[in-house]
Amino acid sequence: MISLFKTGSKSLLGVDIGSSYVKLLGLSKHAGNPHVDCYSVVPLPEGAVIDNNVQDVPVVAEALEKALRLANTRIKHAATSVPTSVVIVKQLEFSKSFSEDELEDQIKVEADQFIPYPLDEVAIDFQIQGESESSPDLNEILLVACRQDSIQSREDSVNGSGMICDVIDVDTYAIERIFPVLSETHDLLQKTVGLVDIGASSMTLYVLEQGEVIYSREQAFGGNDLTHSLTQVSDLSIDEVERAKKTNTLSDELVQGYIAPFKQTTAQQISRSIQFYYSSGTHGEIDTLLLMGGIAALPGIDAAVSRELGIKTEVADPFSAMTIDSRINRHKFDPEAPSLVLACGLALRSFAE
Ligand SMILES: Nc1ncnc2c1ncn2[C@@H]1O[C@H](COP(=O)(O)OP(=O)(O)OP(=O)(O)O)[C@@H](O)[C@H]1O
Ligand SMILES: [Mg+2]
């Protein structure tokens, strides 16, 4: 059986390979508290990552190599992840009497029933979660499966950059890992929290209760739509639009004509996503929304979403609960912070047991 989640217990750089940027972040502990040692954000050319799959390993590896250089760190080991949407998770029950080998065989038989790919193309991992509630003779097993090539291309990209890929995680678990840190800054105790990651091409709503992801759904929506509209109506190239968005140097006309309506559209997309969540079953009502990903860096997006949805909305900020290295330029770091949340959740693997 192939191991999906390699484990490591050393300092790890969190590496988030998105469709438009690679994000890298390194943490250490100072007096018991997380400390941001380094970070970098490097753009990817169009087409390098499509539909959550790395299409061009050498190009992504080159961007990661640049990211490693810019981060200026001695840490080389890395944790990266696959998006939740490419992973199949299933809760199963098996007799406690199975040996490890027998259990692996049984899991393969079981997995063959619900995984829509040939098993030799799939990476499968499982975790024994404890005794089943239905019988003391059974164990609950969490099975996680993902197409082998989705993992391999990410691992090859990281390894091709000069880093050493120690961990391939799933975005959901990085989100769960960052949640306690977010709770230190935001009032999330006893709340049903919707965490929305809005990137360049996709938006994912995670709903968390007691720090556990109880629901997640990805939809095709993101900053690319805005970037493309802006290139069409101005004489700016994609790179220039990206830079202007990040430095808030777009003309007032473009801000009024395009950024403001885009915030409204984002709010409507989140609303739609939440409707899907409510229609999925009997889960609790969302008390608070947290926004992350590059689009969460748009000034005033939290207020626009809150106004449209009538739900308390904040930009996810794990870094207020951390110290930031004095070598890091805060004028550059702060506007990038929302897009670094996932990389931060991955870097937290450094402190995992
Ligand atoms: N400060 C900013 N202001 C406005 N937009 C921003 C800012 N920073 C990033 N963006 C936009 O956010 C998007 C990139 O966000 P992010 O890095 O989270 O995406 P990604 O992870 O590459 O994409 P995806 O998750 O969809 O694969 C781009 O569309 C970019 O233009
Ligand atoms: Mg992303």
Coordinates of C-alpha atoms and ligand atoms in Angstrom, one line a residue:
M1 CA 0.0 0.0 0.0
I2 CA 1.3 3.4 -0.9
S3 CA 1.6 6.0 1.9
L4 CA -0.2 9.2 1.1
F5 CA 0.9 11.1 4.2
K6 CA 4.6 10.7 4.8
T7 CA 5.5 11.8 8.3
G8 CA 8.3 13.9 9.5
S9 CA 9.2 15.6 12.7
K10 CA 11.6 18.3 11.6
S11 CA 11.2 21.9 10.6
L12 CA 9.1 22.0 7.5
L13 CA 8.4 24.8 5.0
G14 CA 4.7 25.0 4.2
V15 CA 4.4 25.0 0.4
D16 CA 1.0 26.0 -1.1
I17 CA 1.0 25.3 -4.9
G18 CA -2.0 27.3 -6.2
S19 CA -3.1 27.9 -9.7
S20 CA -1.6 31.4 -9.9
Y21 CA 1.0 31.6 -7.2
V22 CA 3.2 29.4 -5.1
K23 CA 3.4 30.4 -1.5
L24 CA 6.0 29.3 1.0
L25 CA 6.2 29.9 4.7
G26 CA 8.5 28.8 7.5
L27 CA 7.8 28.7 11.2
S28 CA 9.8 28.1 14.3
K29 CA 9.0 28.4 18.0
H30 CA 10.1 31.4 20.1
A31 CA 9.4 31.0 23.8
G32 CA 6.8 28.4 22.9
N33 CA 5.0 30.6 20.4
P34 CA 5.0 30.2 16.6
H35 CA 7.3 32.7 14.9
V36 CA 7.2 33.4 11.2
D37 CA 10.8 33.0 10.0
C38 CA 10.4 33.5 6.3
Y39 CA 7.9 33.5 3.5
S40 CA 7.7 34.1 -0.2
V41 CA 5.1 34.4 -2.9
V42 CA 6.0 33.7 -6.6
P43 CA 3.7 33.9 -9.6
L44 CA 3.1 30.9 -11.8
P45 CA 2.7 31.2 -15.6
E46 CA -0.8 30.5 -16.9
G47 CA -1.3 26.8 -17.6
A48 CA 1.3 25.4 -15.2
V49 CA -1.5 24.3 -12.8
I50 CA -4.9 23.7 -14.2
D51 CA -8.0 22.2 -12.5
N52 CA -6.0 21.6 -9.3
N53 CA -3.4 19.5 -11.2
V54 CA 0.2 20.4 -11.8
Q55 CA 0.5 20.2 -15.6
D56 CA 4.1 21.4 -16.0
V57 CA 6.4 20.1 -13.3
P58 CA 9.6 21.8 -14.4
V59 CA 7.8 25.2 -14.5
V60 CA 6.3 24.8 -11.0
A61 CA 9.7 23.5 -9.7
E62 CA 11.4 26.6 -11.1
A63 CA 8.9 28.9 -9.4
L64 CA 9.4 27.0 -6.1
E65 CA 13.2 27.3 -6.6
K66 CA 12.8 31.0 -6.8
A67 CA 10.5 31.0 -3.8
L68 CA 13.1 29.1 -1.8
R69 CA 15.7 31.6 -2.8
L70 CA 13.5 34.6 -1.9
A71 CA 12.6 33.1 1.4
N72 CA 16.3 33.0 2.2
T73 CA 16.2 30.1 4.6
R74 CA 18.3 27.1 5.5
I75 CA 15.3 24.9 5.9
K76 CA 14.9 22.6 2.9
H77 CA 12.3 20.1 4.1
A78 CA 8.8 20.8 3.0
A79 CA 5.1 20.0 3.6
T80 CA 2.8 20.5 0.7
S81 CA -0.8 19.4 0.0
V82 CA -3.4 18.3 -2.4
P83 CA -6.7 20.1 -2.6
T84 CA -9.6 18.6 -0.7
S85 CA -11.6 18.2 -4.0
V86 CA -9.2 15.7 -5.5
V87 CA -9.3 13.4 -2.4
I88 CA -11.9 10.8 -1.5
V89 CA -12.4 10.3 2.2
K90 CA -14.4 7.4 3.6
Q91 CA -15.1 6.2 7.2
L92 CA -15.1 2.4 7.4
E93 CA -15.3 -0.2 10.2
F94 CA -13.2 -3.3 10.4
S95 CA -12.7 -6.1 12.9
K96 CA -10.1 -5.5 15.5
S97 CA -8.8 -9.0 15.0
F98 CA -7.2 -8.2 11.6
S99 CA -3.4 -8.1 11.5
E100 CA -1.9 -5.0 9.8
D101 CA -1.5 -7.0 6.5
E102 CA -5.0 -8.4 6.6
L103 CA -6.4 -4.9 7.3
E104 CA -4.5 -3.5 4.3
D105 CA -5.9 -6.3 2.1
Q106 CA -9.4 -5.7 3.3
I107 CA -9.1 -2.0 2.8
K108 CA -8.0 -2.6 -0.8
V109 CA -11.1 -4.8 -1.4
E110 CA -13.3 -2.2 0.1
A111 CA -11.7 0.8 -1.7
D112 CA -12.1 -0.9 -5.0
Q113 CA -15.9 -0.6 -4.5
F114 CA -16.1 3.1 -4.3
I115 CA -12.9 4.5 -6.0
P116 CA -13.7 5.3 -9.6
Y117 CA -10.1 4.6 -10.8
P118 CA -8.0 1.5 -11.2
L119 CA -6.4 0.9 -7.8
D120 CA -2.9 0.8 -9.1
E121 CA -3.4 4.5 -10.1
V122 CA -4.5 5.5 -6.6
A123 CA -2.6 6.3 -3.4
I124 CA -4.4 5.1 -0.4
D125 CA -3.7 5.8 3.3
F126 CA -5.6 5.0 6.4
Q127 CA -5.7 5.8 10.0
I128 CA -7.2 3.7 12.9
Q129 CA -9.3 6.2 14.7
G130 CA -10.4 4.1 17.7
E131 CA -13.2 1.7 18.7
S132 CA -16.4 1.8 16.7
E133 CA -19.5 3.1 18.6
S134 CA -21.5 0.3 17.0
S135 CA -19.4 -2.6 18.4
P136 CA -16.4 -3.1 20.7
D137 CA -15.1 -5.7 18.2
L138 CA -14.7 -3.1 15.4
N139 CA -12.3 -0.3 14.8
E140 CA -13.2 2.9 13.0
I141 CA -10.9 3.5 10.1
L142 CA -10.5 6.7 8.1
L143 CA -9.5 5.9 4.6
V144 CA -8.1 8.6 2.3
A145 CA -7.5 8.1 -1.4
C146 CA -6.1 10.2 -4.1
R147 CA -5.0 9.7 -7.7
Q148 CA -1.3 8.9 -7.6
D149 CA -0.4 11.3 -10.4
S150 CA -2.0 14.3 -8.4
I151 CA 0.4 13.5 -5.6
Q152 CA 3.4 12.6 -7.7
S153 CA 3.4 15.8 -9.8
R154 CA 3.3 18.0 -6.6
E155 CA 6.0 15.9 -4.9
D156 CA 8.2 16.1 -8.1
S157 CA 7.7 19.8 -8.3
V158 CA 8.9 20.3 -4.7
N159 CA 11.8 17.9 -5.0
G160 CA 12.8 19.5 -8.4
S161 CA 13.2 22.9 -6.7
G162 CA 15.9 21.8 -4.3
M163 CA 13.5 21.2 -1.4
I164 CA 12.8 17.8 0.0
C165 CA 9.2 16.9 0.1
D166 CA 8.6 15.2 3.4
V167 CA 4.8 15.5 3.7
I168 CA 1.9 15.5 1.3
D169 CA -1.1 16.6 3.3
V170 CA -4.7 17.5 2.3
D171 CA -5.8 21.1 2.4
T172 CA -8.6 20.2 4.9
Y173 CA -6.1 19.0 7.5
A174 CA -4.0 22.2 7.1
I175 CA -7.2 24.1 7.7
E176 CA -8.0 22.1 10.8
R177 CA -4.4 22.7 12.0
I178 CA -4.6 26.5 11.7
F179 CA -8.0 26.7 13.3
P180 CA -6.8 26.9 16.9
V181 CA -4.4 29.6 15.9
L182 CA -7.3 31.6 14.3
S183 CA -9.3 31.1 17.5
E184 CA -6.7 33.1 19.3
T185 CA -7.4 36.2 17.2
H186 CA -11.1 35.7 16.2
D187 CA -13.9 34.9 18.6
L188 CA -14.7 31.3 17.3
L189 CA -15.4 29.4 20.5
Q190 CA -18.6 27.3 20.2
K191 CA -19.2 28.8 16.8
T192 CA -20.0 27.3 13.5
V193 CA -17.4 28.9 11.3
G194 CA -17.4 29.2 7.5
L195 CA -13.8 29.6 6.2
V196 CA -13.7 30.6 2.6
D197 CA -10.5 30.3 0.6
I198 CA -10.8 32.5 -2.5
G199 CA -7.9 32.1 -4.9
A200 CA -7.3 32.8 -8.6
S201 CA -9.5 30.1 -10.1
S202 CA -11.3 28.4 -7.2
M203 CA -13.3 29.2 -4.1
T204 CA -13.6 26.6 -1.3
L205 CA -16.0 26.9 1.6
Y206 CA -15.0 24.9 4.7
V207 CA -17.5 24.7 7.5
L208 CA -15.9 23.9 10.9
E209 CA -17.6 22.9 14.2
Q210 CA -15.4 22.5 17.3
G211 CA -12.4 22.9 15.0
E212 CA -13.3 20.0 12.7
V213 CA -14.2 20.4 9.1
I214 CA -17.7 19.0 8.7
Y215 CA -18.3 20.2 5.2
S216 CA -16.2 21.5 2.2
R217 CA -17.1 22.3 -1.3
E218 CA -15.1 23.9 -4.1
Q219 CA -16.5 25.9 -6.9
A220 CA -15.0 27.6 -10.0
F221 CA -14.7 31.3 -9.0
G222 CA -11.7 33.5 -8.3
G223 CA -9.6 36.5 -9.0
N224 CA -8.8 35.4 -12.6
D225 CA -12.2 36.8 -13.7
L226 CA -11.3 40.2 -12.3
T227 CA -7.7 40.1 -13.7
H228 CA -9.0 39.3 -17.2
S229 CA -11.7 42.0 -17.2
L230 CA -9.1 44.5 -16.1
T231 CA -6.6 43.6 -18.8
Q232 CA -9.4 43.9 -21.4
V233 CA -10.5 47.4 -20.4
S234 CA -7.1 48.8 -19.7
D235 CA -3.8 48.8 -21.6
L236 CA -2.2 46.8 -18.7
S237 CA -0.7 43.3 -19.1
I238 CA -1.7 40.5 -16.8
D239 CA 1.5 41.0 -14.8
E240 CA 0.9 44.8 -14.5
V241 CA -2.7 44.2 -13.4
E242 CA -1.5 41.7 -10.7
R243 CA 1.1 44.2 -9.4
A244 CA -1.4 47.1 -9.4
K245 CA -4.0 44.9 -7.5
K246 CA -1.5 44.0 -4.9
T247 CA -0.1 47.5 -4.5
N248 CA -3.5 49.2 -4.6
T249 CA -2.4 51.4 -7.5
L250 CA -5.3 50.8 -9.9
S251 CA -7.0 54.0 -11.1
D252 CA -10.1 55.2 -9.2
E253 CA -12.1 54.5 -12.4
L254 CA -11.0 50.9 -12.5
V255 CA -11.6 50.5 -8.7
Q256 CA -15.1 51.9 -9.0
G257 CA -16.0 50.1 -12.2
Y258 CA -14.5 46.7 -11.5
I259 CA -13.1 46.1 -8.0
A260 CA -16.3 47.3 -6.2
P261 CA -18.7 45.1 -8.4
F262 CA -16.2 42.2 -8.0
K263 CA -16.5 42.3 -4.3
Q264 CA -20.3 42.2 -4.7
T265 CA -20.0 39.2 -7.0
T266 CA -17.7 37.5 -4.5
A267 CA -20.3 38.0 -1.8
Q268 CA -23.0 36.5 -4.0
Q269 CA -20.8 33.5 -4.8
I270 CA -20.2 32.9 -1.1
S271 CA -23.9 33.2 -0.5
R272 CA -24.6 30.6 -3.1
S273 CA -21.9 28.3 -1.6
I274 CA -23.6 28.7 1.8
Q275 CA -27.0 27.8 0.3
F276 CA -25.4 24.5 -1.0
Y277 CA -24.1 23.8 2.5
Y278 CA -27.6 24.4 4.1
S279 CA -29.2 22.2 1.5
S280 CA -26.7 19.4 2.2
G281 CA -28.2 18.4 5.6
T282 CA -28.9 19.2 9.1
H283 CA -25.7 21.1 10.0
G284 CA -25.6 24.2 12.2
E285 CA -26.1 27.8 11.0
I286 CA -22.9 29.6 10.2
D287 CA -22.2 32.2 12.9
T288 CA -19.0 33.7 11.5
L289 CA -17.2 33.8 8.2
L290 CA -13.5 34.1 7.8
L291 CA -12.0 34.9 4.4
M292 CA -8.6 33.7 3.2
G293 CA -6.7 33.4 -0.1
G294 CA -5.5 36.2 -2.3
I295 CA -9.0 37.7 -2.8
A296 CA -9.3 38.2 1.0
A297 CA -6.6 40.8 0.6
L298 CA -8.9 43.1 -1.4
P299 CA -9.5 46.1 1.0
G300 CA -13.1 46.1 2.3
I301 CA -14.0 42.6 1.0
D302 CA -15.0 41.5 4.6
A303 CA -17.4 44.5 5.0
A304 CA -18.9 43.9 1.5
V305 CA -19.5 40.2 2.3
S306 CA -20.9 41.0 5.8
R307 CA -23.3 43.6 4.3
E308 CA -24.6 41.3 1.6
L309 CA -25.0 38.1 3.8
G310 CA -25.7 39.6 7.2
I311 CA -23.1 37.3 8.8
K312 CA -20.1 38.6 10.8
T313 CA -17.2 38.4 8.4
E314 CA -13.5 38.9 9.0
V315 CA -10.3 38.4 7.1
A316 CA -8.6 35.3 8.6
D317 CA -5.5 36.4 10.5
P318 CA -3.4 33.7 12.1
F319 CA -0.3 36.0 12.2
S320 CA -1.5 38.3 15.0
A321 CA -1.1 35.3 17.3
M322 CA 2.5 34.9 16.1
T323 CA 5.7 36.9 16.2
I324 CA 7.1 37.9 12.8
D325 CA 10.9 37.9 12.2
S326 CA 12.4 41.3 12.1
R327 CA 14.0 40.6 8.7
I328 CA 10.5 40.4 7.2
N329 CA 9.3 43.7 5.6
R330 CA 5.8 44.1 7.1
H331 CA 4.7 46.5 4.3
K332 CA 5.2 43.6 1.9
F333 CA 4.1 40.8 4.2
D334 CA 0.8 42.2 5.5
P335 CA -1.0 42.5 2.2
E336 CA 0.1 39.0 1.3
A337 CA -0.9 37.5 4.7
P338 CA -4.4 36.3 3.7
S339 CA -2.9 34.3 0.8
L340 CA -0.4 32.7 3.2
V341 CA -2.9 31.1 5.5
L342 CA -2.8 27.7 3.9
A343 CA 1.0 27.6 3.7
C344 CA 1.0 28.5 7.4
G345 CA -1.3 25.6 8.2
L346 CA 1.1 23.3 6.3
A347 CA 4.1 24.8 8.1
L348 CA 2.4 24.0 11.4
R349 CA 3.1 20.3 10.6
S350 CA 6.6 21.1 11.9
F351 CA 5.2 21.1 15.4
A352 CA 3.0 18.0 14.9
E353 CA 3.5 15.1 17.3
Ligands
LIG1 N1 -3.5 42.2 -2.4 C1 -4.3 41.8 -3.3 N2 -5.4 42.5 -3.7 C2 -6.2 42.0 -4.6 N3 -6.1 40.8 -5.2 C3 -5.1 40.0 -4.8 C4 -4.2 40.5 -3.8 N4 -3.3 39.5 -3.7 C5 -3.7 38.5 -4.5 N5 -4.8 38.8 -5.2 C6 -5.5 38.0 -6.2 O1 -5.7 36.8 -5.6 C7 -5.5 35.7 -6.5 C8 -4.4 34.8 -6.0 O2 -4.8 34.3 -4.8 P1 -4.1 33.0 -4.3 O3 -2.7 33.1 -4.2 O4 -4.8 32.6 -3.0 O5 -4.6 32.0 -5.5 P2 -4.1 30.5 -5.8 O6 -3.9 29.8 -4.6 O7 -2.9 30.7 -6.8 O8 -5.3 30.1 -6.7 P3 -6.3 28.8 -6.5 O9 -6.4 28.6 -5.0 O10 -7.6 29.3 -7.1 O11 -5.7 27.7 -7.2 C9 -5.1 36.4 -7.8 O12 -6.3 36.5 -8.6 C10 -4.6 37.7 -7.4 O13 -4.8 38.7 -8.4
MG2 MG -5.1 28.6 -3.4

